[in-house]
mmCIF file of C-alpha atoms in Angstrom:
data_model
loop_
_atom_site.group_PDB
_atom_site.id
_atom_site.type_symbol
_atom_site.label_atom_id
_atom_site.label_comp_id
_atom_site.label_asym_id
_atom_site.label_seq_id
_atom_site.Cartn_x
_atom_site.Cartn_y
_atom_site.Cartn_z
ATOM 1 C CA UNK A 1 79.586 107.627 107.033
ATOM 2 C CA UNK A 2 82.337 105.211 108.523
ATOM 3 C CA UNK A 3 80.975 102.286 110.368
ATOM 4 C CA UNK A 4 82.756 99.441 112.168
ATOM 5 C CA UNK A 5 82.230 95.777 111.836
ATOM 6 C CA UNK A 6 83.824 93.978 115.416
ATOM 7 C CA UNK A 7 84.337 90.373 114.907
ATOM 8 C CA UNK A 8 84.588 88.053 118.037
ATOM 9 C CA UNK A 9 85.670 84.497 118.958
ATOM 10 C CA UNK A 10 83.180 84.388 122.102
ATOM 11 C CA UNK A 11 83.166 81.598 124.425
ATOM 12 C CA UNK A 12 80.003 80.135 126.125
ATOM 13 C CA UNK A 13 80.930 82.870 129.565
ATOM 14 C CA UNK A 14 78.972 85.680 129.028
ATOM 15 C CA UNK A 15 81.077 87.614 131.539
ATOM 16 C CA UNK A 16 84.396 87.046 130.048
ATOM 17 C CA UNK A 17 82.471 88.291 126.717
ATOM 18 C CA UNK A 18 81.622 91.595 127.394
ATOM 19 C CA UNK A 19 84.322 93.226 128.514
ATOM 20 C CA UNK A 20 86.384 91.995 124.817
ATOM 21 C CA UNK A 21 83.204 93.337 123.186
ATOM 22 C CA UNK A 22 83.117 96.488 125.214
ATOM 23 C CA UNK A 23 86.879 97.275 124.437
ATOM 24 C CA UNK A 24 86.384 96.688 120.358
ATOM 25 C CA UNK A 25 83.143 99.266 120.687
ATOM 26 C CA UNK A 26 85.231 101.744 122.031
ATOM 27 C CA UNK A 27 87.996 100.724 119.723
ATOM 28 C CA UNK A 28 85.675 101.143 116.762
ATOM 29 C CA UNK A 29 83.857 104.607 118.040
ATOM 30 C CA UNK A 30 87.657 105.908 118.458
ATOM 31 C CA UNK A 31 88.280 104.956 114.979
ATOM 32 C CA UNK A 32 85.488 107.629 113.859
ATOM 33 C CA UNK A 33 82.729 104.688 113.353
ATOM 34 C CA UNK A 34 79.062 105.970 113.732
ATOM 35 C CA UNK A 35 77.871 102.525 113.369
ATOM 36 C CA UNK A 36 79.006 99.699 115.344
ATOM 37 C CA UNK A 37 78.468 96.545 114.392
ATOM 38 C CA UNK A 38 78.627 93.407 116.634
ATOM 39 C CA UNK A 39 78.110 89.424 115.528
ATOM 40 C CA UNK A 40 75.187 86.800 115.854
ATOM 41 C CA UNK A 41 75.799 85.348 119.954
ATOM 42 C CA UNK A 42 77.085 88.534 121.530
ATOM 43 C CA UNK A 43 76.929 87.482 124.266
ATOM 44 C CA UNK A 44 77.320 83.529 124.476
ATOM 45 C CA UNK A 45 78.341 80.740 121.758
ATOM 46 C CA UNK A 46 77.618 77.603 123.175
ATOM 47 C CA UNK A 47 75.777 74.231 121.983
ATOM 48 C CA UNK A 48 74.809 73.231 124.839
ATOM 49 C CA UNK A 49 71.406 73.540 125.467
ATOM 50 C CA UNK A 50 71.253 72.845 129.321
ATOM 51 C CA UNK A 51 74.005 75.550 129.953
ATOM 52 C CA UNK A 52 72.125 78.179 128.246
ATOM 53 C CA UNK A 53 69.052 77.373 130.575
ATOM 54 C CA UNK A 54 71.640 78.291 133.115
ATOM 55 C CA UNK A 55 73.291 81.248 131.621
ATOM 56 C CA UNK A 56 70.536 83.184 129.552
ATOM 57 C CA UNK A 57 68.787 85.679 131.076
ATOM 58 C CA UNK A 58 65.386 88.179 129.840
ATOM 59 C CA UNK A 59 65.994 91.036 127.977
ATOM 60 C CA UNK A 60 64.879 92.687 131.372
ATOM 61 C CA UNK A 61 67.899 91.256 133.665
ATOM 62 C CA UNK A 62 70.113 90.361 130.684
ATOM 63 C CA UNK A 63 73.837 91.797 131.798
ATOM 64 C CA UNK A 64 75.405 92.035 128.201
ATOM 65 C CA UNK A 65 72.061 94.235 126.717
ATOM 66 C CA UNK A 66 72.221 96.668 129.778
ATOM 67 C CA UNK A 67 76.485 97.258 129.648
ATOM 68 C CA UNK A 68 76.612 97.380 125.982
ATOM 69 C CA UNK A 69 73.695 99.994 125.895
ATOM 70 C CA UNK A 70 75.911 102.163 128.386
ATOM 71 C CA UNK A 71 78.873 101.472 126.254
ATOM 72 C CA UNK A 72 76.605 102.992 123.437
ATOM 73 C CA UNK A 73 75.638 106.211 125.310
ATOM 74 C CA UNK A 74 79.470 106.653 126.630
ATOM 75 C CA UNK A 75 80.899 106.238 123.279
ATOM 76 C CA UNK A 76 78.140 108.186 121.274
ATOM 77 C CA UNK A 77 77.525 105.626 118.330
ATOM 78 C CA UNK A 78 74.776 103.459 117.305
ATOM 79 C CA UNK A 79 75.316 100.068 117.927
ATOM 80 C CA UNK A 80 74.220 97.228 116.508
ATOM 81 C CA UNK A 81 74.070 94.215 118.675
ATOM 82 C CA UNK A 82 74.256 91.691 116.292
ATOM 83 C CA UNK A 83 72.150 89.486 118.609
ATOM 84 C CA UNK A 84 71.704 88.283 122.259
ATOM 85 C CA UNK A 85 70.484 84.460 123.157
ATOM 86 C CA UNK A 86 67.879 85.053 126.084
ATOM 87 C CA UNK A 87 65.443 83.395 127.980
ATOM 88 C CA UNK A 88 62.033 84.421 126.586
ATOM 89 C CA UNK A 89 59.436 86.312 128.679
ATOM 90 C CA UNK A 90 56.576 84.572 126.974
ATOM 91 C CA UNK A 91 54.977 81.551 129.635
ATOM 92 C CA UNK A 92 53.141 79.723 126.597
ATOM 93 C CA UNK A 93 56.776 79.519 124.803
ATOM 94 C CA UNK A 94 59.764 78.717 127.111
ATOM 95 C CA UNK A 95 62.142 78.667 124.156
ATOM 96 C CA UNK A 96 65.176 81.054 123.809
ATOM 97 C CA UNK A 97 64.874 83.878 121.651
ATOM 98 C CA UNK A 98 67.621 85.029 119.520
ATOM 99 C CA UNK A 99 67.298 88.640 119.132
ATOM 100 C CA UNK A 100 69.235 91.966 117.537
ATOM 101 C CA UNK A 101 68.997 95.236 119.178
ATOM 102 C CA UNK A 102 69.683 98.523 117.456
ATOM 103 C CA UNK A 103 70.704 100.992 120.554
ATOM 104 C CA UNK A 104 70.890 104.703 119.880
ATOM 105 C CA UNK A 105 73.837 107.807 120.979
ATOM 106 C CA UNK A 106 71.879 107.849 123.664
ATOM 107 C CA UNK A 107 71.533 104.129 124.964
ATOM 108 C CA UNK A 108 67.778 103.588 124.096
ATOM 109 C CA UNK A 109 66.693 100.651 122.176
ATOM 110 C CA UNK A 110 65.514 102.074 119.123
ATOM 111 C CA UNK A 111 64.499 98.539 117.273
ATOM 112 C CA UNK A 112 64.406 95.081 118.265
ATOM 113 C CA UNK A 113 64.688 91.867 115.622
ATOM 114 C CA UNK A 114 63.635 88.157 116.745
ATOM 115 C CA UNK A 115 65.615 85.705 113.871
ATOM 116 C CA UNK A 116 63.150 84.353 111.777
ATOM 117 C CA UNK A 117 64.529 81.276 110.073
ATOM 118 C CA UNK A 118 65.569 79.041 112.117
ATOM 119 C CA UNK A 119 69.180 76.815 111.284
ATOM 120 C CA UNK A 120 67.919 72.947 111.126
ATOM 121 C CA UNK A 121 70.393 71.074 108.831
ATOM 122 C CA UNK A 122 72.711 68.131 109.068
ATOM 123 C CA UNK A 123 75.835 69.264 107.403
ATOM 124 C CA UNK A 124 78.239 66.500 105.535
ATOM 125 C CA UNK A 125 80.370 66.696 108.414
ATOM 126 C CA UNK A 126 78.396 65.048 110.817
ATOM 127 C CA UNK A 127 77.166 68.180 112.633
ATOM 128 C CA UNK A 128 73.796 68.543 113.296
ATOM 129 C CA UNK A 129 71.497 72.191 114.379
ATOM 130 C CA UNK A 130 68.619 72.103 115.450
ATOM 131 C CA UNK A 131 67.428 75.592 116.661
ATOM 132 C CA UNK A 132 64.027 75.747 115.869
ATOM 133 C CA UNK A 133 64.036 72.753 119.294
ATOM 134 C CA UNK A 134 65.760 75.849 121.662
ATOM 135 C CA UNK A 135 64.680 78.553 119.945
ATOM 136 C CA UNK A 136 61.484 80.842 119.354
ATOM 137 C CA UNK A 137 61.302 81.832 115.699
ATOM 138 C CA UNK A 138 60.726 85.890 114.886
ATOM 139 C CA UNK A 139 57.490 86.834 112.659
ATOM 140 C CA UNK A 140 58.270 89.851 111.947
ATOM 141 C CA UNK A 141 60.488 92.046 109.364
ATOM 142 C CA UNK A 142 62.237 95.312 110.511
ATOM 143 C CA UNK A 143 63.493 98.340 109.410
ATOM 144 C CA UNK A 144 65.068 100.459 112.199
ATOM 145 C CA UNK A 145 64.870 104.598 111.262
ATOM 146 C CA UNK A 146 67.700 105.652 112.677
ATOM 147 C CA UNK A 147 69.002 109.435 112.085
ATOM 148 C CA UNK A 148 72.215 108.025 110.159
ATOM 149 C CA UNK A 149 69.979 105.485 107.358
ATOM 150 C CA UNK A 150 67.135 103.073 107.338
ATOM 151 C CA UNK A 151 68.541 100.049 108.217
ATOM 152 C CA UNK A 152 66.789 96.164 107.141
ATOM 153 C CA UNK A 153 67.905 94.067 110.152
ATOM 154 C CA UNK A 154 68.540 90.195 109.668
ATOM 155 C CA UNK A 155 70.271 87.336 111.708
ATOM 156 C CA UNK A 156 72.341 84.765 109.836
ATOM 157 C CA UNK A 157 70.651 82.528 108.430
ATOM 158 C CA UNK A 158 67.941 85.008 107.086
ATOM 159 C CA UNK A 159 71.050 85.370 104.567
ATOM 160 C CA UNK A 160 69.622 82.126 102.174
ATOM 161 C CA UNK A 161 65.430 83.419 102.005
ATOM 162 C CA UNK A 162 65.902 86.897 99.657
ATOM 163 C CA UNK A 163 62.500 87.507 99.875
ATOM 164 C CA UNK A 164 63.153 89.122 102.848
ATOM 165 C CA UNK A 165 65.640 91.182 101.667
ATOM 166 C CA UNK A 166 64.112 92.473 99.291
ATOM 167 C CA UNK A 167 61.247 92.786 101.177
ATOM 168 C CA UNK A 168 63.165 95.101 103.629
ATOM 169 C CA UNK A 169 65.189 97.108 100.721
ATOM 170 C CA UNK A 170 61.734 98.395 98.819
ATOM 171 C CA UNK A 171 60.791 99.337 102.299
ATOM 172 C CA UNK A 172 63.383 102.161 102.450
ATOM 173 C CA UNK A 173 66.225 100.014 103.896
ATOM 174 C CA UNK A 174 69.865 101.465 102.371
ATOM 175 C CA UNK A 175 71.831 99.207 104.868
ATOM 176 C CA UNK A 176 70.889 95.614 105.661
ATOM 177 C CA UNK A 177 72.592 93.826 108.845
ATOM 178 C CA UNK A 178 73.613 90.190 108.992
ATOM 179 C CA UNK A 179 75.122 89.355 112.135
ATOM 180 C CA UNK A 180 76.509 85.745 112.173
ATOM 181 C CA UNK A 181 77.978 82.574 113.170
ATOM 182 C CA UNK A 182 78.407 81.124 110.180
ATOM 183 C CA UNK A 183 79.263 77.059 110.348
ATOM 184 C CA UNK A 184 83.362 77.004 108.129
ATOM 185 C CA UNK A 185 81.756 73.969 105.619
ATOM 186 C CA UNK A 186 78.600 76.626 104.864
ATOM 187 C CA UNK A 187 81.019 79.932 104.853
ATOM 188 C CA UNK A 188 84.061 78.947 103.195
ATOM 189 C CA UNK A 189 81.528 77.509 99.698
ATOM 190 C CA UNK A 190 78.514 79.807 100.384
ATOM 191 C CA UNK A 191 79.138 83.222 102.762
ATOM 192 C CA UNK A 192 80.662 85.853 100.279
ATOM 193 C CA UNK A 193 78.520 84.654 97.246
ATOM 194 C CA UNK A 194 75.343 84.881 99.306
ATOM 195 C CA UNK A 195 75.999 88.347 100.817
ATOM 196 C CA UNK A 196 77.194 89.691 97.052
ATOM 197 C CA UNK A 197 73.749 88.490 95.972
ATOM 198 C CA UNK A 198 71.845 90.205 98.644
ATOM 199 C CA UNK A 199 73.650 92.999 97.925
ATOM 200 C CA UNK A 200 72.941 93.056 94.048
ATOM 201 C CA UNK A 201 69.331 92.330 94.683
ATOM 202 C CA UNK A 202 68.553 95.140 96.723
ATOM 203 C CA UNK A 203 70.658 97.414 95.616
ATOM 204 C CA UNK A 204 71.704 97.807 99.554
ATOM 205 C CA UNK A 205 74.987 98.135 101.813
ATOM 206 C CA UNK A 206 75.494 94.649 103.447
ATOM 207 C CA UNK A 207 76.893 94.559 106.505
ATOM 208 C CA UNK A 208 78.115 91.168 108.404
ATOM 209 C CA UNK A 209 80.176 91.175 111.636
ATOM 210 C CA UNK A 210 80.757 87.572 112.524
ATOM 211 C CA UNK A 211 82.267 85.095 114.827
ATOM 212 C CA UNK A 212 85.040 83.384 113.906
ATOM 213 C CA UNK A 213 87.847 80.442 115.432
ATOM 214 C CA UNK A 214 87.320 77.860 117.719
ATOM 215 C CA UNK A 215 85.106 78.766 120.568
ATOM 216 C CA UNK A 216 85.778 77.712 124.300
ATOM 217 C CA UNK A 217 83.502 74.873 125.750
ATOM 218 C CA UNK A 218 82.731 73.899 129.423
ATOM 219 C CA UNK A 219 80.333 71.717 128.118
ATOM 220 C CA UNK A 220 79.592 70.087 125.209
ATOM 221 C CA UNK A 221 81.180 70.016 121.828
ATOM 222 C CA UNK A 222 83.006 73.096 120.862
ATOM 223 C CA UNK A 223 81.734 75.741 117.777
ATOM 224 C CA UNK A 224 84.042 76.419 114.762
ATOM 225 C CA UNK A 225 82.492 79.606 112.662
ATOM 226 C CA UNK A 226 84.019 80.746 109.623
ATOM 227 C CA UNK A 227 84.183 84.264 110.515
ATOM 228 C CA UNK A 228 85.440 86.698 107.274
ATOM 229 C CA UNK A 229 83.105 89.706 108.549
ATOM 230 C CA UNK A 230 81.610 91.485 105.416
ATOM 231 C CA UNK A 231 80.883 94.808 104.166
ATOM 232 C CA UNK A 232 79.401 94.644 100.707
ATOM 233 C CA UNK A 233 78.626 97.886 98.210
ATOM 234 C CA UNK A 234 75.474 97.954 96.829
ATOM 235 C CA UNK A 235 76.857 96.810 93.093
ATOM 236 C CA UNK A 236 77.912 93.668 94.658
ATOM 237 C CA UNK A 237 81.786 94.683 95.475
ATOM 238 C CA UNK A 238 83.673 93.820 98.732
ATOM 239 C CA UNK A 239 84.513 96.694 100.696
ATOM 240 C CA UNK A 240 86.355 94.836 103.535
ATOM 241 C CA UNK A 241 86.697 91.306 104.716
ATOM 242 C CA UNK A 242 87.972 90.686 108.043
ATOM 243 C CA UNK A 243 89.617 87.236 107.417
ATOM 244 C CA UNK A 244 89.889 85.214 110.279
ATOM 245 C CA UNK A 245 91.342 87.489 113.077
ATOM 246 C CA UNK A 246 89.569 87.235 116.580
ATOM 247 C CA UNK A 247 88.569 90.171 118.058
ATOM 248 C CA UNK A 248 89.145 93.120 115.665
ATOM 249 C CA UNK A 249 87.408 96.217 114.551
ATOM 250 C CA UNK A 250 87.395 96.764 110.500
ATOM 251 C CA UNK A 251 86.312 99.989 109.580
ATOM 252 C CA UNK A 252 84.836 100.298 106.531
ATOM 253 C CA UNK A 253 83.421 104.411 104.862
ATOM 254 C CA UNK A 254 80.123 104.368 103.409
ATOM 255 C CA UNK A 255 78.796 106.743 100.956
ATOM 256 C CA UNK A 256 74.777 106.205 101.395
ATOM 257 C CA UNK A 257 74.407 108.479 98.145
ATOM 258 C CA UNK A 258 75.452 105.052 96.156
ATOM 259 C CA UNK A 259 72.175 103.561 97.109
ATOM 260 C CA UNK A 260 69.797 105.756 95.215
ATOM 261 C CA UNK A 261 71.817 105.747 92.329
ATOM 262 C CA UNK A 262 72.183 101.981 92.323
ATOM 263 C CA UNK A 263 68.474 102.013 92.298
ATOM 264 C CA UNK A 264 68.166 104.437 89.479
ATOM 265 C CA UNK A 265 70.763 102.634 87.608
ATOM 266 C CA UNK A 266 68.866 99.325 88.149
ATOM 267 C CA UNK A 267 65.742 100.022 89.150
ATOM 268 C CA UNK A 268 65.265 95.563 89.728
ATOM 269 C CA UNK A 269 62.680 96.480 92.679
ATOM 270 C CA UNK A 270 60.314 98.765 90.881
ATOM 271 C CA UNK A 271 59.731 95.658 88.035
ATOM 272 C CA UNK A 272 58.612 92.970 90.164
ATOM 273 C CA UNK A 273 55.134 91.479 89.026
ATOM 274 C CA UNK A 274 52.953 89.149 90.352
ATOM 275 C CA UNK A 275 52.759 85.886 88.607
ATOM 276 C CA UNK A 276 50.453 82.576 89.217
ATOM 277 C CA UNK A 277 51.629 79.742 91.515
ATOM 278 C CA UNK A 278 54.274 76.999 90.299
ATOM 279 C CA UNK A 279 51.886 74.587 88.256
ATOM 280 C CA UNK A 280 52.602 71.123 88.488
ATOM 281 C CA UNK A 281 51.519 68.769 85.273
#
């Protein structure tokens, strides 16, 4: 199965996004990709709280989720929106959501992921996240059966908890997503290791489009993400690795027989046994 990981240096305009994101999904379903495979921010990369009150939209009325789903039907691939910032619909919880889609051939939304850790670190840099202030945190893991595989979807910085992925791989997953915007002082020490370990845990296909480059601000301090889009075997071997180059399609072939044989050949998530709580003398 070939599959496409686009990687994107979006700026904080949603409508100078999509079409760039459009072309590289058309790009990557004329390449012979089944699977397409967008970042973390589709559709906006911006700190700046204030203009995302102004630019967000619902999932109902969002622009980006209702093109790209077209783009889906007219190209005839799944597509993986690697997530969209929106305005939630939920009146006891103004916060923004940050949420993946998985859209079918046939432009339906066949599974929808809410990010459930949320980034709050100060980095040795001096830059400081705080999403969990702007954002609604997700409580719930999910596995999206599509006809092509079972696929664990995750957001970013999901990558460092691998409870979860594990979680999703004894579930059935054979391909887990991680769509990100990974800060350059985090990705250049910790991205490849991390995804290589997910990989090896599971015995899974990891697959990470990301943003990458400086990103354009109108307001507020500009992003820098350390882009190097992933896909990972399940034995823990690179497959590709986009580098740094903004707006490109990396095709990468999968064979999903490799999973079940991984398992059988280390069969990690069958032995797992339950063991008392951490005692403290």
């Amino acid at each position: 199965m070939r599959v496409a990981l686009v990687q994107l240096c979006g700026s904080d305009d949603p409508s100078a996004n999509l079409p760039i994101t459009e072309a590289l999904i058309r790009e990557a379903a004329a390449g012979g990709a089944r699977l397409v495979l967008t970042p973390e921010c589709t559709n906006i990369v911006t700190l700046s709280r204030s203009l995302q009150a102004e630019r967000l939209q619902t999932e109902a009325n969002d622009p980006t989720l209702a093109q790209l789903r077209l783009c889906a039907a007219e190209a005839k691939v799944w597509l993986l929106i690697g997530s969209l910032c929106l305005k939630s619909d939920d009146a006891a919880d103004p916060r923004f959501v940050n949420r993946s889609f998985l859209i079918g051939p046939d432009g339906e939304i066949s599974a929808r992921y809410d990010k459930i850790h949320m980034f709050d670190v100060e980095l040795e840099n001096g830059e400081v996240y705080r999403e969990s202030t702007a954002y609604r945190a997700g409580d719930k893991a999910i596995m999206a059966k599509a006809d092509l595989a079972q696929i664990g979807m995750t957001i970013c910085y999901d990558l460092r908890f691998p409870q979860l992925y594990r979680d999703l791989a004894a579930a059935g997953s054979q391909i887990l997503t991680v769509p990100s915007a990974f800060t350059v002082p985090t990705g250049r020490d910790h991205w490849h290791v991390l995804l290589r370990a997910r990989a090896i845990e599971t015995g899974c296909f990891v697959l990470a489009p990301a943003q990458v480059g400086g990103h354009a601000a109108t307001r507020g301090k500009a992003r820098q993400t350390y882009g190097h889009s992933l896909a990972v075997d399940p034995w823990g071997h690179v497959l590709a690795d986009a580098g740094e180059a903004a707006d490109t399609v990396t095709h990468v072939d999968l064979d999903l027989a490799i999973v079940d044989k991984t398992h059988t050949r280390l069969p990690s998530l069958t032995h797992s046994r339950p063991y008392a709580a951490v005692e403290r003398p």
